Short mmCIF file of C-alpha atoms in Angstrom, two decimals:
data_model
loop_
_atom_site.label_atom_id
_atom_site.label_comp_id
_atom_site.label_asym_id
_atom_site.label_seq_id
_atom_site.Cartn_x
_atom_site.Cartn_y
_atom_site.Cartn_z
CA ASP A 91 9.14 -14.73 0.16
CA ALA A 92 11.15 -17.27 -2.12
CA LYS A 93 10.08 -17.44 -5.51
CA THR A 94 9.01 -20.49 -7.83
CA THR A 95 9.73 -21.55 -11.19
CA GLN A 96 6.94 -23.96 -13.18
CA PRO A 97 6.55 -25.41 -16.37
CA THR A 98 4.37 -23.12 -18.38
CA SER A 99 2.35 -26.02 -19.64
CA MET A 100 1.49 -29.48 -19.32
CA ASP A 101 -1.14 -32.04 -20.67
CA CYS A 102 -2.39 -35.04 -19.14
CA ALA A 103 -4.38 -37.91 -20.33
CA GLU A 104 -7.84 -38.29 -18.27
CA GLY A 105 -7.61 -40.92 -15.61
CA ARG A 106 -3.79 -40.72 -15.38
CA ALA A 107 -2.00 -38.89 -12.68
CA ALA A 108 -1.07 -35.01 -13.12
CA ASN A 109 2.58 -34.80 -11.58
CA LEU A 110 3.34 -30.81 -11.72
CA PRO A 111 6.87 -29.72 -10.80
CA CYS A 112 8.22 -26.75 -8.82
CA ASN A 113 11.06 -25.43 -7.85
CA HIS A 114 11.95 -23.19 -4.92
CA SER A 115 15.69 -23.51 -4.84
CA THR A 116 15.98 -20.63 -2.34
CA ILE A 117 13.12 -21.41 0.07
CA SER A 118 13.85 -20.48 3.82
CA GLY A 119 13.48 -23.05 6.55
CA ASN A 120 10.07 -21.01 7.65
CA GLU A 121 8.33 -21.25 4.42
CA TYR A 122 5.79 -23.51 3.63
CA VAL A 123 4.85 -24.63 -0.14
CA TYR A 124 1.29 -23.95 -0.82
CA TRP A 125 -0.55 -25.13 -4.18
CA TYR A 126 -3.88 -23.61 -5.35
CA ARG A 127 -5.43 -23.76 -8.70
CA GLN A 128 -7.68 -21.75 -11.12
CA ILE A 129 -10.27 -23.18 -13.14
CA HIS A 130 -11.28 -20.92 -15.94
CA SER A 131 -11.52 -17.13 -14.54
CA GLN A 132 -12.68 -18.59 -11.02
CA GLY A 133 -11.47 -17.60 -7.74
CA PRO A 134 -8.24 -19.32 -6.73
CA GLN A 135 -8.83 -22.93 -4.89
CA TYR A 136 -6.65 -23.93 -2.09
CA ILE A 137 -5.38 -27.49 -2.72
CA ILE A 138 -2.71 -28.39 -0.21
CA HIS A 139 0.17 -27.33 1.67
CA GLY A 140 3.48 -28.60 3.06
CA LEU A 141 6.59 -27.97 5.23
CA LYS A 142 8.75 -30.62 4.50
CA ASN A 143 7.04 -34.26 4.72
CA ASN A 144 4.97 -35.64 1.95
CA GLU A 145 1.17 -34.69 2.43
CA THR A 146 -2.08 -36.18 1.01
CA ASN A 147 -5.58 -34.88 1.41
CA GLU A 148 -8.73 -35.82 -0.81
CA MET A 149 -7.74 -33.56 -3.66
CA ALA A 150 -4.20 -34.65 -3.95
CA SER A 151 -0.43 -35.46 -3.05
CA LEU A 152 2.26 -33.14 -2.02
CA ILE A 153 5.92 -34.49 -2.00
CA ILE A 154 8.26 -32.27 -1.24
CA THR A 155 12.18 -33.30 -1.67
CA GLU A 156 14.55 -33.62 1.22
CA ASP A 157 16.71 -30.69 0.57
CA ARG A 158 12.97 -28.61 -0.39
CA LYS A 159 14.15 -27.09 -3.10
CA SER A 160 11.34 -28.64 -5.28
CA SER A 161 8.28 -30.15 -4.83
CA THR A 162 5.77 -32.34 -7.01
CA LEU A 163 1.88 -31.68 -6.81
CA ILE A 164 0.37 -34.95 -7.96
CA LEU A 165 -3.36 -35.47 -9.18
CA PRO A 166 -4.00 -39.14 -8.61
CA HIS A 167 -6.84 -39.73 -11.53
CA ALA A 168 -6.81 -36.81 -13.45
CA THR A 169 -10.40 -36.01 -14.74
CA LEU A 170 -11.34 -33.25 -17.12
CA ARG A 171 -12.57 -30.87 -14.52
CA ASP A 172 -9.05 -30.68 -13.20
CA THR A 173 -7.94 -28.70 -16.26
CA ALA A 174 -6.61 -25.17 -14.64
CA VAL A 175 -4.29 -22.81 -13.98
CA TYR A 176 -1.75 -24.33 -11.03
CA TYR A 177 0.12 -22.33 -8.86
CA CYS A 178 2.89 -23.08 -6.65
CA ILE A 179 3.80 -20.52 -3.67
CA VAL A 180 6.44 -20.57 -1.23
CA SER A 181 5.26 -18.42 1.86
CA PRO A 182 5.86 -18.68 5.90
CA ARG A 183 2.89 -19.67 7.32
CA SER A 184 1.93 -18.04 10.84
CA SER A 185 3.04 -15.06 9.47
CA ASN A 186 1.59 -15.17 6.10
CA THR A 187 -1.44 -12.67 7.06
CA GLY A 188 -3.02 -12.99 3.55
CA LYS A 189 0.23 -12.05 1.43
CA LEU A 190 0.39 -14.73 -1.31
CA ILE A 191 2.92 -13.74 -4.14
CA PHE A 192 1.12 -15.48 -7.15
CA GLY A 193 3.63 -16.23 -10.34
CA GLN A 194 2.40 -17.35 -13.61
CA GLY A 195 1.33 -20.97 -12.87
CA THR A 196 1.13 -24.12 -15.04
CA THR A 197 -1.72 -24.53 -17.05
CA LEU A 198 -2.96 -28.03 -17.04
CA GLN A 199 -4.49 -29.34 -19.84
CA VAL A 200 -6.41 -32.67 -19.27
CA LYS A 201 -7.32 -34.47 -22.46
CA PRO A 202 -9.95 -37.22 -22.98
CA ASN B 31 -21.57 -20.54 5.22
CA ALA B 32 -21.62 -18.02 1.90
CA GLY B 33 -17.69 -17.73 2.62
CA VAL B 34 -16.33 -15.25 0.14
CA THR B 35 -18.68 -12.73 -1.78
CA GLN B 36 -18.10 -9.88 -3.92
CA THR B 37 -20.13 -7.16 -5.57
CA PRO B 38 -20.68 -6.53 -8.00
CA LYS B 39 -19.81 -9.07 -10.93
CA PHE B 40 -19.38 -7.03 -13.70
CA GLN B 41 -18.77 -3.48 -13.76
CA VAL B 42 -17.66 -0.72 -16.81
CA LEU B 43 -16.34 2.63 -15.67
CA LYS B 44 -15.38 5.95 -17.43
CA THR B 45 -12.02 7.22 -16.93
CA GLY B 46 -11.80 9.44 -13.65
CA GLN B 47 -14.70 7.92 -12.12
CA SER B 48 -14.73 6.49 -8.55
CA MET B 49 -16.42 3.55 -7.28
CA THR B 50 -16.24 0.85 -4.55
CA LEU B 51 -15.82 -3.09 -4.83
CA GLN B 52 -17.47 -4.59 -2.05
CA CYS B 53 -16.10 -7.91 -0.44
CA ALA B 54 -17.46 -9.48 2.69
CA GLN B 55 -16.71 -12.73 4.24
CA ASP B 56 -19.10 -14.83 6.60
CA MET B 57 -16.41 -17.11 8.38
CA ASN B 58 -14.63 -15.00 11.04
CA HIS B 59 -11.13 -14.84 9.33
CA GLU B 60 -8.90 -12.46 10.55
CA TYR B 61 -7.00 -11.61 7.65
CA MET B 62 -8.38 -10.20 4.04
CA SER B 63 -6.72 -9.41 0.62
CA TRP B 64 -7.40 -7.78 -2.65
CA TYR B 65 -5.67 -9.02 -5.76
CA ARG B 66 -6.03 -8.10 -9.32
CA GLN B 67 -5.56 -10.41 -12.25
CA ASP B 68 -4.82 -9.11 -15.74
CA PRO B 69 -5.38 -11.25 -18.84
CA GLY B 70 -3.10 -14.31 -18.81
CA MET B 71 -1.44 -13.42 -15.70
CA GLY B 72 -1.13 -14.60 -12.16
CA LEU B 73 -2.77 -12.41 -9.37
CA ARG B 74 -1.00 -9.51 -7.83
CA LEU B 75 -1.90 -8.30 -4.76
CA ILE B 76 -3.42 -4.49 -4.05
CA HIS B 77 -3.87 -4.34 -0.35
CA TYR B 78 -4.28 -6.61 2.74
CA SER B 79 -5.86 -6.54 6.36
CA VAL B 80 -4.75 -8.56 9.08
CA GLY B 81 -7.89 -6.94 11.33
CA ALA B 82 -10.43 -4.68 11.60
CA GLY B 83 -8.73 -1.09 11.74
CA ILE B 84 -5.42 -2.68 10.11
CA THR B 85 -4.43 -2.53 6.59
CA ASP B 86 -1.20 -2.49 4.35
CA GLN B 87 -0.27 -2.02 1.14
CA GLY B 88 1.07 -4.88 -1.50
CA GLU B 89 2.64 -5.27 -4.81
CA VAL B 90 0.64 -3.01 -6.64
CA PRO B 91 -1.25 -0.43 -4.35
CA ASN B 92 -1.37 2.80 -6.38
CA GLY B 93 -4.80 3.93 -7.37
CA TYR B 94 -6.59 2.17 -4.55
CA ASN B 95 -7.88 2.83 -1.10
CA VAL B 96 -8.94 0.34 1.25
CA SER B 97 -10.24 0.56 5.00
CA ARG B 98 -11.51 -2.25 7.30
CA SER B 99 -14.07 -0.97 9.82
CA THR B 100 -15.23 -4.59 10.84
CA THR B 101 -13.92 -8.12 10.77
CA GLU B 102 -16.58 -9.07 8.14
CA ASP B 103 -16.15 -6.27 5.26
CA PHE B 104 -13.22 -5.21 3.25
CA PRO B 105 -14.05 -2.68 0.41
CA LEU B 106 -11.76 -1.46 -2.26
CA ARG B 107 -12.07 2.21 -3.06
CA LEU B 108 -10.69 3.10 -6.99
CA LEU B 109 -9.96 6.73 -6.57
CA SER B 110 -9.78 8.00 -10.19
CA ALA B 111 -10.76 4.99 -12.54
CA ALA B 112 -7.85 4.58 -15.26
CA PRO B 113 -8.07 2.16 -18.21
CA SER B 114 -4.74 0.63 -16.71
CA GLN B 115 -7.02 -0.29 -14.20
CA THR B 116 -9.19 -3.10 -16.37
CA SER B 117 -8.88 -6.37 -14.36
CA VAL B 118 -10.63 -8.81 -12.70
CA TYR B 119 -10.73 -8.20 -8.83
CA PHE B 120 -10.50 -10.89 -6.17
CA CYS B 121 -10.96 -11.02 -2.85
CA ALA B 122 -9.77 -12.98 -0.39
CA SER B 123 -9.94 -14.17 3.72
CA SER B 124 -7.96 -16.39 5.57
CA TYR B 125 -7.49 -17.49 9.33
CA ARG B 126 -9.41 -17.39 11.93
CA LEU B 127 -8.33 -16.48 15.68
CA GLY B 128 -7.04 -19.31 17.68
CA GLY B 129 -7.33 -21.50 14.88
CA THR B 130 -4.33 -23.01 12.57
CA ASP B 131 -5.45 -22.95 9.42
CA TYR B 132 -4.15 -20.11 7.11
CA GLU B 133 -5.34 -20.87 3.97
CA GLN B 134 -6.99 -18.46 2.09
CA TYR B 135 -10.77 -18.54 0.25
CA PHE B 136 -11.42 -16.60 -2.61
CA GLY B 137 -14.39 -14.82 -3.79
CA PRO B 138 -15.82 -15.37 -7.25
CA GLY B 139 -14.12 -12.28 -8.84
CA THR B 140 -15.37 -8.64 -10.09
CA ARG B 141 -14.49 -8.29 -13.73
CA LEU B 142 -14.17 -4.43 -14.21
CA THR B 143 -13.23 -2.30 -17.32
CA VAL B 144 -12.51 1.13 -17.47
CA THR B 145 -13.06 2.79 -21.10
#
């Protein structure tokens, strides 16, 4: 599976958009980009995933560059409850078989 | 749906003791996994299963055994606990047969301390 690189930490003001970048320059054609987050020692929570098109759901938007070597997770209106560690993971989808390789993630601190 | 449940929530063991961490899911998922998370670190995959009777090793399998006799349950056994196994253990499940979603659902974790 391709590796990912994320900033260690980021701050965001409450109510503003949080843009979390992820580099995955070795991504291969069948690999998806997944985002999970972990709020203070709870189990990780799935946010969104995508292959090459931009995706949006009720939690976030995912922007993937045309060459697929990087992506950005956007939380449009960050709240204090969005303070968490955000993990960007690249993995094949249909052969995922429950194996996710987590990196260190980005600690997002949303401030009042 | 209860989702993914784990028991116990907390456990303290002495070095050399054995125990089983329980994990159950009621979503009829085929895939189940065990991860450990050390302080300040990301999750690391211990073992995973793609269905009843089928298991395989992840990144850090040493010192742990698993079996999957039913779709619902995936217990993790510590054979002889060591202080290096002090960690938070998360169980996860994903994928319903015939479905298209592979996203993992995680349990609340078991916090294990080995003294």
